[in-house]
Every structure is written in structure tokens, then in C-alpha cells.
XYZ file of N, CA, C and O in Angstrom:
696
model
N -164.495 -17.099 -97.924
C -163.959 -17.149 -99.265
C -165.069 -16.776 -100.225
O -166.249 -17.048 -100.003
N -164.549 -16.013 -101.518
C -166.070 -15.397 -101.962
C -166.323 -16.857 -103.053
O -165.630 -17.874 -103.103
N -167.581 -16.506 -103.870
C -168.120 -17.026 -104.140
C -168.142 -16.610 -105.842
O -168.922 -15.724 -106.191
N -167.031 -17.459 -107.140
C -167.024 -16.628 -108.115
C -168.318 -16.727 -109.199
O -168.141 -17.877 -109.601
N -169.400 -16.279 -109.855
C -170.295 -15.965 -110.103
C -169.744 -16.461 -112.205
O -168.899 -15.988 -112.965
N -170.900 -17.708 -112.368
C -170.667 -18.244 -113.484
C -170.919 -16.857 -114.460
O -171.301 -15.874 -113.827
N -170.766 -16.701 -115.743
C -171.120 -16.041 -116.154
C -173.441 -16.346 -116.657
O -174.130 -17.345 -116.450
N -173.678 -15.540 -117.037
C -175.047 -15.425 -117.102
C -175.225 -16.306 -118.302
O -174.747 -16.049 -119.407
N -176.187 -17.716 -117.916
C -176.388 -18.541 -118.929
C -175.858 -19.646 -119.146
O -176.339 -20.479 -119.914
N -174.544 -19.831 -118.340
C -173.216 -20.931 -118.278
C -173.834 -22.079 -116.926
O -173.712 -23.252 -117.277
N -174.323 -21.943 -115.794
C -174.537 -22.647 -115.115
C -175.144 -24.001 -115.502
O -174.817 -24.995 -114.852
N -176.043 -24.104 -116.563
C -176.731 -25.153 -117.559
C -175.746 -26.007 -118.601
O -175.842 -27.074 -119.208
N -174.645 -24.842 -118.460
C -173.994 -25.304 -119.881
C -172.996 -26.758 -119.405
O -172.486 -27.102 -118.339
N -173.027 -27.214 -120.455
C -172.706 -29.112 -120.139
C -171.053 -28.662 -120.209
O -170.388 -29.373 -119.456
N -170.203 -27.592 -120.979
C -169.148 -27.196 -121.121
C -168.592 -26.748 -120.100
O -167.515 -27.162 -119.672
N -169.521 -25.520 -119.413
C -169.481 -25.357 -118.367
C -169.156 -26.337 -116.922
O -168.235 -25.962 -116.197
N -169.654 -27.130 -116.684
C -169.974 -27.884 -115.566
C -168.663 -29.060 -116.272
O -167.753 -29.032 -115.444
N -168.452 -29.576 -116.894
C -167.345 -30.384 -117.905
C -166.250 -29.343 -117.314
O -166.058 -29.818 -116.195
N -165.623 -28.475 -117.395
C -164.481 -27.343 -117.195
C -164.188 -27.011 -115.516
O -163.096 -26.759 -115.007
N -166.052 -27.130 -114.573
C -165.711 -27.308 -113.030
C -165.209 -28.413 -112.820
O -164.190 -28.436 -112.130
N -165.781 -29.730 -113.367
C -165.199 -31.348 -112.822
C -163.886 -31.404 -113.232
O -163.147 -32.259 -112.743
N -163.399 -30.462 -114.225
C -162.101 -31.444 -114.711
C -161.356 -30.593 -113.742
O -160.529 -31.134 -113.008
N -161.586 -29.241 -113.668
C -160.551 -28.208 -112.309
C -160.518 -29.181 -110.648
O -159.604 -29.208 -109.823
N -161.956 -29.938 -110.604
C -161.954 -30.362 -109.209
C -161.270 -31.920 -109.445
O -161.097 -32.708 -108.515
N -160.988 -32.148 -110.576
C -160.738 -33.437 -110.741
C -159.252 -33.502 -110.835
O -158.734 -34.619 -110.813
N -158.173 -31.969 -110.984
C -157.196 -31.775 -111.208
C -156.588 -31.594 -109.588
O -155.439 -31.935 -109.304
N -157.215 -31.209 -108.931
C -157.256 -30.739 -107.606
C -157.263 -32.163 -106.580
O -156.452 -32.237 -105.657
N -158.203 -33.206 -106.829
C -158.349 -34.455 -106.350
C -157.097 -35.093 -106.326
O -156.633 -35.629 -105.320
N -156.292 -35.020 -107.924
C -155.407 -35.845 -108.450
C -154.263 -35.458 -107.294
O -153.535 -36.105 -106.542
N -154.482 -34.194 -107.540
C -153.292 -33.521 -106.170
C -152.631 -34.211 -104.850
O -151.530 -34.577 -104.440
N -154.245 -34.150 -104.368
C -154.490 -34.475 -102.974
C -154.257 -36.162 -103.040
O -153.639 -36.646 -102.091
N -154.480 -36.599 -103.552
C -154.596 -38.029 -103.991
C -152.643 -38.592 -104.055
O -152.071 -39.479 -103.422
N -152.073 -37.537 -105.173
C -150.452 -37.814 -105.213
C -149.953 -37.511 -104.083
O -148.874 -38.022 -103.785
N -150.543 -36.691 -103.250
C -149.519 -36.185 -102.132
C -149.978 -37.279 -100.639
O -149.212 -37.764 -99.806
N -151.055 -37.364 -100.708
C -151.149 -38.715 -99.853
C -150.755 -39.797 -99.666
O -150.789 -40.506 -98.660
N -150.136 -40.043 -101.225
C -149.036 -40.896 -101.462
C -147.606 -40.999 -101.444
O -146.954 -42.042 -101.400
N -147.063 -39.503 -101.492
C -145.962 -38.926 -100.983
C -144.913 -40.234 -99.785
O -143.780 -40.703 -99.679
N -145.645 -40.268 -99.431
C -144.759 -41.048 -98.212
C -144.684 -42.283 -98.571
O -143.664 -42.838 -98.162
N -145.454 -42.987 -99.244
C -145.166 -44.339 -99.187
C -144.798 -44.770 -101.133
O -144.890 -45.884 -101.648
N -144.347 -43.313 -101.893
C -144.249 -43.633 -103.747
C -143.104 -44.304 -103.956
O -143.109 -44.887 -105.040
N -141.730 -44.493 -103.067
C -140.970 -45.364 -103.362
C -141.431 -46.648 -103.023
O -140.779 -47.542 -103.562
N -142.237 -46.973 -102.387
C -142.546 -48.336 -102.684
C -144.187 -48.965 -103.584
O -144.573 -50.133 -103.616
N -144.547 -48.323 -103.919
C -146.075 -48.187 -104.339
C -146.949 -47.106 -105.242
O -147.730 -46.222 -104.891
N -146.640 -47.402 -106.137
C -147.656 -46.319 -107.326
C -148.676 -46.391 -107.555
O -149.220 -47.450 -107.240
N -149.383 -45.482 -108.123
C -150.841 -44.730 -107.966
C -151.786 -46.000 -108.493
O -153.000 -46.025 -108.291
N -151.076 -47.028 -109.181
C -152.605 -48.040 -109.843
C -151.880 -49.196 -108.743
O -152.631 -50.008 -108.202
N -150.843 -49.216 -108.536
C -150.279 -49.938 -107.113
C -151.245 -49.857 -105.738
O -151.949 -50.787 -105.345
N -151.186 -49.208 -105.420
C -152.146 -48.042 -104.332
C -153.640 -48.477 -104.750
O -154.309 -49.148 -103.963
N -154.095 -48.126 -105.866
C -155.377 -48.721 -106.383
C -155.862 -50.167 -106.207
O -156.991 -50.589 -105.954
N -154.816 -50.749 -106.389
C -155.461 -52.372 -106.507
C -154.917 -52.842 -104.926
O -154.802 -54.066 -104.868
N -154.615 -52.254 -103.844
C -154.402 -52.070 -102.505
C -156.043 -51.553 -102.508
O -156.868 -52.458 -102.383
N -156.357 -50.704 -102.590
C -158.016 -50.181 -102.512
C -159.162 -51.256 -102.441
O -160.079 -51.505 -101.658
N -158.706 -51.759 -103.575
C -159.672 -52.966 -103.979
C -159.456 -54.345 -103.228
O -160.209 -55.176 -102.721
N -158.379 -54.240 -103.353
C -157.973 -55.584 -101.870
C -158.440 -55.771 -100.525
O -158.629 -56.754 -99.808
N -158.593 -54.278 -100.378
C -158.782 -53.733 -99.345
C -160.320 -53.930 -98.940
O -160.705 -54.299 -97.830
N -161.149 -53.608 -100.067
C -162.643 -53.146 -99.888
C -163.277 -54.578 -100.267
O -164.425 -54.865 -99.928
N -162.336 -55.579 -101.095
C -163.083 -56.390 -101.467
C -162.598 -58.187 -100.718
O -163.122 -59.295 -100.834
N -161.655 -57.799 -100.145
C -161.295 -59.114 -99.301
C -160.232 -60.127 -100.362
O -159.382 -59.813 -101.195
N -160.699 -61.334 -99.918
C -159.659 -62.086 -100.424
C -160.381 -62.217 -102.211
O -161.609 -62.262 -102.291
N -159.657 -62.263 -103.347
C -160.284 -61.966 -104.697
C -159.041 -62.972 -105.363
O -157.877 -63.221 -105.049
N -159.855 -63.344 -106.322
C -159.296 -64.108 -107.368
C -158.765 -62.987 -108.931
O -159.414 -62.217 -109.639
N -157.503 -63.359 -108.932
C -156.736 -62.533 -110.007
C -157.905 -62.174 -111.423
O -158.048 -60.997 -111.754
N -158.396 -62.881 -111.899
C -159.134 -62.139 -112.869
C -160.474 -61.295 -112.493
O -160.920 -60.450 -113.269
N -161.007 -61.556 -111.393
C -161.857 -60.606 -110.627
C -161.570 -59.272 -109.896
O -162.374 -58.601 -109.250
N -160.226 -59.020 -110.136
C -159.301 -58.007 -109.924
C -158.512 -57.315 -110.870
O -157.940 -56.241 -110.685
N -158.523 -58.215 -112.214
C -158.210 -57.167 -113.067
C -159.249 -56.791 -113.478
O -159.239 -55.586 -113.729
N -160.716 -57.585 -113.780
C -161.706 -56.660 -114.217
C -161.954 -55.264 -113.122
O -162.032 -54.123 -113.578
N -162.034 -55.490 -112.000
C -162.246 -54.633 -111.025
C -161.407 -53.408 -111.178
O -161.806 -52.352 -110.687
N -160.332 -53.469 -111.790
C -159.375 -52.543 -111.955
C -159.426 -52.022 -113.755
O -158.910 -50.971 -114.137
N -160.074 -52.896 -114.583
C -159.578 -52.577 -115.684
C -158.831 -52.854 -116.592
O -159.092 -52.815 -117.794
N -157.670 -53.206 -115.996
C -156.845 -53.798 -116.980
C -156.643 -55.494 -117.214
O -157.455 -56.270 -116.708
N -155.322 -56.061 -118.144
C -155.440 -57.281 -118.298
C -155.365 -58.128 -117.431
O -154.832 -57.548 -116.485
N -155.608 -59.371 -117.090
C -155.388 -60.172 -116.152
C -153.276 -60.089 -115.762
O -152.685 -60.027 -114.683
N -152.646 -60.136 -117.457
C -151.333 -60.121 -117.446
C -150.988 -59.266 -116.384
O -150.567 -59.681 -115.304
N -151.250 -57.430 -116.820
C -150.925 -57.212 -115.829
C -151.589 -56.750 -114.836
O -151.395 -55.561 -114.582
N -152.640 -57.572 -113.904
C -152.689 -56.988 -112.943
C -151.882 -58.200 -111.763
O -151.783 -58.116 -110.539
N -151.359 -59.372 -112.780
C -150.563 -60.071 -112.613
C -149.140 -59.718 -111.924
O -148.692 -59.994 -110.812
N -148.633 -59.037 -112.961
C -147.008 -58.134 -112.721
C -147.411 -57.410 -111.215
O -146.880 -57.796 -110.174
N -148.182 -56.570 -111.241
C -148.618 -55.832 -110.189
C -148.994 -56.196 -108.535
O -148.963 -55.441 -107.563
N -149.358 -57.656 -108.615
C -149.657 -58.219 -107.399
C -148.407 -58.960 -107.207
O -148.359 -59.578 -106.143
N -147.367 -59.053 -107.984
C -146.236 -59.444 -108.313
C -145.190 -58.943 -107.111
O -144.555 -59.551 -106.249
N -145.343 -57.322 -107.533
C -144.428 -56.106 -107.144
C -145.324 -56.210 -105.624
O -144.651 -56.435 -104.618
N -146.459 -56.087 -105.511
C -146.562 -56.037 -104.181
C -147.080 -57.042 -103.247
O -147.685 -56.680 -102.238
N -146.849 -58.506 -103.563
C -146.211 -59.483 -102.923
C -144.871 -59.161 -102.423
O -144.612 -58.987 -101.233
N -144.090 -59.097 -103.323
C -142.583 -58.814 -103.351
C -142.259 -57.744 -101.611
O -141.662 -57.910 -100.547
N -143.164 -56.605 -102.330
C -142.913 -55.551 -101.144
C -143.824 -55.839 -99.560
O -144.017 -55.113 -98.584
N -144.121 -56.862 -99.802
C -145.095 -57.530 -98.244
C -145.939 -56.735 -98.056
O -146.055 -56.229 -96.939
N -146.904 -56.342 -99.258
C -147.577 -55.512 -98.780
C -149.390 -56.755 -99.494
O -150.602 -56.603 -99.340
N -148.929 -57.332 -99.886
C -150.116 -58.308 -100.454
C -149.436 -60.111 -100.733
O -148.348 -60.478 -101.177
N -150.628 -60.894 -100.247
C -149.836 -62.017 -100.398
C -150.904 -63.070 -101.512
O -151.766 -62.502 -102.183
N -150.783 -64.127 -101.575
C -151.508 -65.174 -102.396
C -151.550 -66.455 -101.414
O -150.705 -66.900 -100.638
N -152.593 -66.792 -101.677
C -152.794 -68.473 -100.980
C -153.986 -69.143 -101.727
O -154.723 -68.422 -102.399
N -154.210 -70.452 -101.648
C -154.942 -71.421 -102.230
C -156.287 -70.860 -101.476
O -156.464 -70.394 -100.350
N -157.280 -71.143 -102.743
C -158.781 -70.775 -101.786
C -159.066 -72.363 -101.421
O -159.279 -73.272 -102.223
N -159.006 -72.437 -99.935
C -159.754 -73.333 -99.610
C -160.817 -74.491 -99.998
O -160.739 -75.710 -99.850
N -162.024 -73.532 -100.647
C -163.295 -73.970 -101.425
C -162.930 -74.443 -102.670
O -163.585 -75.241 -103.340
N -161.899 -73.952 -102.962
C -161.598 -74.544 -104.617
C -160.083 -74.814 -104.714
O -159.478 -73.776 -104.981
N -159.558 -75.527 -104.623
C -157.727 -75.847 -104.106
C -157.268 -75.707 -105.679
O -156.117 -76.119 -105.825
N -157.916 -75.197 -106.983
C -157.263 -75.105 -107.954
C -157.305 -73.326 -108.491
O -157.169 -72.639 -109.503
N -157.539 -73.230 -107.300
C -157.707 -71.337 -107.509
C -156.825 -70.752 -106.792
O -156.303 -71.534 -105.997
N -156.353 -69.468 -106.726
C -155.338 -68.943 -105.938
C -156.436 -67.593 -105.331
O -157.251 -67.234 -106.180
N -156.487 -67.070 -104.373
C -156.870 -65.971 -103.681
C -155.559 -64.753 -103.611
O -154.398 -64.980 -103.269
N -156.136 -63.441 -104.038
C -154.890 -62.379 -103.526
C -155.792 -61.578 -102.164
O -156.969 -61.228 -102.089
N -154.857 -61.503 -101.359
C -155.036 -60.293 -100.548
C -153.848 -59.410 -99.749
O -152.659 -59.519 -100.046
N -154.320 -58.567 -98.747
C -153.767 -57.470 -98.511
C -153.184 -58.411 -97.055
O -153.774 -59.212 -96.330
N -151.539 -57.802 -97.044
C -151.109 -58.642 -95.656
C -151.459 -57.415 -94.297
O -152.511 -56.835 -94.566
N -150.964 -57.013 -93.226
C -151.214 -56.172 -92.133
C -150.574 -55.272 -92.923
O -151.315 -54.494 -93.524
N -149.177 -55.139 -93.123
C -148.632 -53.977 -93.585
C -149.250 -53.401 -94.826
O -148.960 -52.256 -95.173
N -150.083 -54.137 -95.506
C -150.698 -53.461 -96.614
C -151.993 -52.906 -96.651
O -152.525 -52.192 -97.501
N -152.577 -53.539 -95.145
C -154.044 -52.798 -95.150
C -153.244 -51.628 -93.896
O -153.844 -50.572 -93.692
N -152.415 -51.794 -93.412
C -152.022 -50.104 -92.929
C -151.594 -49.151 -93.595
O -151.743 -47.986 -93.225
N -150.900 -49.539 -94.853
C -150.382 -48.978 -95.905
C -151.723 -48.055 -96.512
O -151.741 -46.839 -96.700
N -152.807 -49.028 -96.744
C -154.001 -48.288 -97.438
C -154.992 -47.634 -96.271
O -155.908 -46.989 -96.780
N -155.009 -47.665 -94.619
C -155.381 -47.015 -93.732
C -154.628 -45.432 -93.545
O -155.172 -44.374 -93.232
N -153.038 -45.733 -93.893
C -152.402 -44.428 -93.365
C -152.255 -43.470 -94.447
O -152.014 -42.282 -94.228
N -152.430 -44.084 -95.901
C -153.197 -42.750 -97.182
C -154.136 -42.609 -97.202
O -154.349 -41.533 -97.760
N -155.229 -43.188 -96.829
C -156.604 -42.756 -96.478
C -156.903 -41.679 -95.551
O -157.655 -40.711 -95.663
N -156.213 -42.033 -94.694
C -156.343 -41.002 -93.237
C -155.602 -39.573 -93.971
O -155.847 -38.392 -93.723
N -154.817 -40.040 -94.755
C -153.771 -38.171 -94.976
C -154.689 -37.936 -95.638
O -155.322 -37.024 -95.106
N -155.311 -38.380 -96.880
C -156.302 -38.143 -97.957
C -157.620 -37.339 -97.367
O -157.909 -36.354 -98.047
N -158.224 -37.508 -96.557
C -159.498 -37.583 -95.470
C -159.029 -36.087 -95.121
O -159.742 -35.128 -95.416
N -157.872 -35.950 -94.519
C -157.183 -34.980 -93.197
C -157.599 -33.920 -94.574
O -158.604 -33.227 -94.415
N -157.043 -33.829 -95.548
C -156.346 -32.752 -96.906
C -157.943 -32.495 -97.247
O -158.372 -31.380 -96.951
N -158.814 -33.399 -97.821
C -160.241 -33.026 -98.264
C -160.988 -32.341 -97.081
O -161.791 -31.417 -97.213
N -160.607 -32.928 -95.886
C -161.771 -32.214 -94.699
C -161.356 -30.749 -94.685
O -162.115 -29.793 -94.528
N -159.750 -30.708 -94.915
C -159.059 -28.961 -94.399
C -159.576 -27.950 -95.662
O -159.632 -26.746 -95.411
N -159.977 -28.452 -97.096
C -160.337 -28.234 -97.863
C -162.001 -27.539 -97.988
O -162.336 -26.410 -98.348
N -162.971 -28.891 -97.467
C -164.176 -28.591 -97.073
C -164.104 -27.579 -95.954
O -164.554 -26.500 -96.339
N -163.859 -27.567 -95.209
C -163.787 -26.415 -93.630
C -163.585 -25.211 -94.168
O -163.688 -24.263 -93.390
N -163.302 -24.960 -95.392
C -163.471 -23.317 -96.023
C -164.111 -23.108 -96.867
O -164.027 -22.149 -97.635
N -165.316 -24.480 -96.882
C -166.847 -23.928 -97.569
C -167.426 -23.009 -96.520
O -166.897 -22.718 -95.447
N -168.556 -22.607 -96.972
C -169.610 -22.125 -96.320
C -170.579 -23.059 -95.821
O -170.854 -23.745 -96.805
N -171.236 -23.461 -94.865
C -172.397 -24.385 -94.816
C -173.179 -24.653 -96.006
O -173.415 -25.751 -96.509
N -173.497 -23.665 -96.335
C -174.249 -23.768 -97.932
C -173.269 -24.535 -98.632
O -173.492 -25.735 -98.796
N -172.145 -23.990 -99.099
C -171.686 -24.263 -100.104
C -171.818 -26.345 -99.930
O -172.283 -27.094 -100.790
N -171.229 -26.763 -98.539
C -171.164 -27.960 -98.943
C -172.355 -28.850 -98.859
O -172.497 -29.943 -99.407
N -173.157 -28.237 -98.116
C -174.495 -28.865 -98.891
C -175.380 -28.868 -100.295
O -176.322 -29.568 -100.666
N -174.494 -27.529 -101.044
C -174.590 -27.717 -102.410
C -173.664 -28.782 -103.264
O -173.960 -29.519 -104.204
N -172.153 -28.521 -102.407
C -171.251 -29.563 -102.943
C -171.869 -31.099 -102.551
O -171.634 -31.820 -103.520
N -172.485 -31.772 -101.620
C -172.679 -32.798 -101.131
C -174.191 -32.785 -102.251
O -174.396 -33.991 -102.112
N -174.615 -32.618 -102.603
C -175.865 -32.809 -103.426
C -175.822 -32.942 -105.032
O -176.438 -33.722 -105.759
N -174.736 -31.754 -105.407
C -173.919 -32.072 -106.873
C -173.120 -33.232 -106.917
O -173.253 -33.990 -107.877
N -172.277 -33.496 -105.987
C -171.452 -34.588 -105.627
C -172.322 -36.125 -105.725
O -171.989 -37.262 -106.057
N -173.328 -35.627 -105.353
C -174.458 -37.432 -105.152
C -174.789 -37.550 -106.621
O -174.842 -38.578 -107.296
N -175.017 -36.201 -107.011
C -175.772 -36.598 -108.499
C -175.246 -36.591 -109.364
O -175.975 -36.710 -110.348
N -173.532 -36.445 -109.714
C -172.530 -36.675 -110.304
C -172.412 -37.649 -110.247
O -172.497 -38.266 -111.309
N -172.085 -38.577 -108.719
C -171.446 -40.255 -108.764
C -172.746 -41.011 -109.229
O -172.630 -41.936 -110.032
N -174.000 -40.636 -108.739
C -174.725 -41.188 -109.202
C -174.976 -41.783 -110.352
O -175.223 -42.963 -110.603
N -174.823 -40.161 -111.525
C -175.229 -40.556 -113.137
C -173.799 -41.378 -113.577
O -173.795 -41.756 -114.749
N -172.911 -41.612 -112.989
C -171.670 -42.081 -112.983
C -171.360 -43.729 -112.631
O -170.357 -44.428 -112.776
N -172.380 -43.926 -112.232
C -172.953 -45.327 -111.323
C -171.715 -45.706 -110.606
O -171.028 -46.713 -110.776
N -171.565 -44.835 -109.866
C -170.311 -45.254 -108.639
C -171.313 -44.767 -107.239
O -171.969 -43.736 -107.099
N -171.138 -45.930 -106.308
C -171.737 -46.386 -105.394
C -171.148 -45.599 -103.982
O -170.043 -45.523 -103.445
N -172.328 -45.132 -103.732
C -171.641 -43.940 -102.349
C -170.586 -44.716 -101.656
O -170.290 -45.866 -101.981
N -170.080 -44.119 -100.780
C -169.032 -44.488 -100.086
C -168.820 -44.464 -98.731
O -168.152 -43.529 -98.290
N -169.310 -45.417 -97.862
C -170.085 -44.934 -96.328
C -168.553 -44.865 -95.623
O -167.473 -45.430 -95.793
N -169.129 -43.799 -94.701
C -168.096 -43.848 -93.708
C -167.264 -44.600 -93.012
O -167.474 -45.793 -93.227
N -166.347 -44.384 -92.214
C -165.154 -45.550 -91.724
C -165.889 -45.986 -90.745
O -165.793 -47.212 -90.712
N -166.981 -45.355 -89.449
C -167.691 -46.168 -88.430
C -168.825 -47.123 -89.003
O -169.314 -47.986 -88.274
N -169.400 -46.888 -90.847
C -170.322 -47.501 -91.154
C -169.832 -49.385 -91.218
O -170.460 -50.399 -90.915
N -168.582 -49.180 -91.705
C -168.296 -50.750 -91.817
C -166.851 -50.387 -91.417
O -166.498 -49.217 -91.268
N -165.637 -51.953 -91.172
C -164.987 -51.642 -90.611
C -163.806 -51.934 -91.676
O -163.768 -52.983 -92.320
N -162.831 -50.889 -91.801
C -161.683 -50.988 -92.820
C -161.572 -49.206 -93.350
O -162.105 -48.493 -92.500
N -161.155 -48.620 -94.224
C -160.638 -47.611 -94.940
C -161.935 -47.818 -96.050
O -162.249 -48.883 -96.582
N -162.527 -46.617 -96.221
C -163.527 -46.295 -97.550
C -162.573 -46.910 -98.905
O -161.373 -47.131 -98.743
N -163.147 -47.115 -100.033
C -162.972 -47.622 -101.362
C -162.497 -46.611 -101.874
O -162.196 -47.009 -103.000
N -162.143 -45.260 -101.795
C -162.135 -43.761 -102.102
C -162.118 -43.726 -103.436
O -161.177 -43.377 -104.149
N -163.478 -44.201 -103.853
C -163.881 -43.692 -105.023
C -164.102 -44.599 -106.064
O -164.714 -44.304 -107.090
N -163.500 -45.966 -105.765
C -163.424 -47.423 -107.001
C -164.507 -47.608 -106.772
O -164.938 -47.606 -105.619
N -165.421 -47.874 -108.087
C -166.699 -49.053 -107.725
C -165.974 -50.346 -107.588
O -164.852 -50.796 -107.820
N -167.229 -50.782 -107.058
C -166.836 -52.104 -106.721
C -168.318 -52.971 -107.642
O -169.099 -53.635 -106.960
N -168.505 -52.864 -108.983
C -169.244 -52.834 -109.463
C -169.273 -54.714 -110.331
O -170.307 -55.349 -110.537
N -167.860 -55.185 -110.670
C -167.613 -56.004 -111.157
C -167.581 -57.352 -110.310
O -167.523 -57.567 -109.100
N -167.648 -58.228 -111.511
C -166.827 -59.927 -110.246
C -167.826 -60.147 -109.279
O -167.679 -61.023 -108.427
């Protein structure tokens, strides 16, 4: 696949490089909706998200999960709501503190977030396989120093620890 050639002077330009992320970031969103394809009647994209975080972060207390996510405690309330409901996440008393509630992910919900991971993975690898060697060791080096100045925390592989990667949430909060 060729290789299209910035114009002379643009490679520096912050506009420039702003106009590649948002094309690769339009492209992500893609791959990202269609991985979800199979399972959107029961589970939407910030649905799916706070499955991520359930996922990466174990059993979590509701306001350590909406910061983690962003939004209000209200709703990330509604949301663990809908996917209680759909058996895909449940609630129980934390042990250590019997006046706290714990959320987590039940079996069907950490397969739920194993079997979009895996399509997600399949779509980016078929993607990468029509770089050039170069190219993705240029992409893998822009890529570090993007998440980096971004302070989002690499993302080790599925043999490094055991569960589905975070694909892409810090886990920065809580």
C-alpha cells in the first residue's frame, strides 16, 4: 500500500498531526461500533465501557466507577441498573465494609467483554498486516508518544495478565 507524502512543511504542523488523529480516531470509532454489532441490542457503547472497567478493575464501589468513567454517580447508577437487569453485572455487600455495596461483572459479562475484545483485536490486527514493517514500528512509536503525552497507561497484552486488555480506559482514578 503506498505511502501518501504530507505536503512539504506539514509533518510538524500541530494541525496537521490534529487532522491524522481525528481520521484514525474516526476509523477506531468504526472498528470499535462494529465489534459491538453483535451484542448492541443488549449493551451500548458507554454500556460496553463500564463492562471494560469492571472488567480491568474487579469488584468497585459505585462512585469509584463513575469517576472512572466520568460521569455522575446518578448515572452510572441507571447504567449498572440496565446491566444488572441484563445479567451481565451484579452487586453484593463488600465484605470489609457491610455498609458498602461492590459492582461487578457476572460470567456472562466478562465473556460479553472477552468476545468484543477478541472481534476488536481480529479487525485492528487485519488492519496492521497491511503496514509495512516500517510503517508499524513508526505507528507503534507515535502511538507510545501520543498515549503517553495523553497519560493513558500502556496496555499489556492478554498473556501479560489474565482477563481482556482495558482497550484504551485509564484506569487512572479511585
Amino acid at each position: 500500500m503506498g505511502r501518501k507524502a504530507a505536503p512539504a512543511g506539514r509533518m510538524d504542523d500541530v494541525d496537521a498531526v490534529t487532522e491524522a488523529v481525528l481520521t484514525a480516531s474516526r476509523l477506531l470509532v468504526a472498528v470499535s461500533a462494529r465489534s459491538l454489532a453483535e451484542v448492541e441490542e443488549r449493551v451500548t457503547l458507554p454500556q460496553f465501557r463500564m463492562l471494560v472497567v469492571l472488567s480491568s478493575r474487579g469488584d468497585t464501589k459505585l462512585v469509584t466507577l463513575a469517576e472512572l468513567l466520568g460521569v455522575a454517580p446518578s448515572t452510572a447508577m441507571r447504567m449498572i441498573d440496565r446491566l444488572i437487569t441484563a445479567g451481565l453485572a451484579d452487586r453484593q455487600t463488600n465484605p470489609g465494609n457491610r455498609r458498602e455495596t461492590l459492582l461487578r461483572l457476572t460470567e456472562e459479562g466478562r465473556r460479553t467483554v472477552e468476545n468484543v475484545t477478541a472481534r476488536r483485536r481480529e479487525e485492528i490486527a487485519s488492519i496492521v498486516q497491511r503496514l509495512s514493517p516500517q510503517q508499524r514500528t513508526a505507528l507503534i512509536s507515535a502511538l507510545t508518544d501520543f498515549n503517553s503525552a495523553g497519560g493513558e497507561q500502556p496496555v499489556r497484552l492478554p498473556d501479560e495478565r489474565p482477563g481482556p486488555h482495558p482497550l484504551g480506559w485509564g484506569e487512572t482514578a479511585g
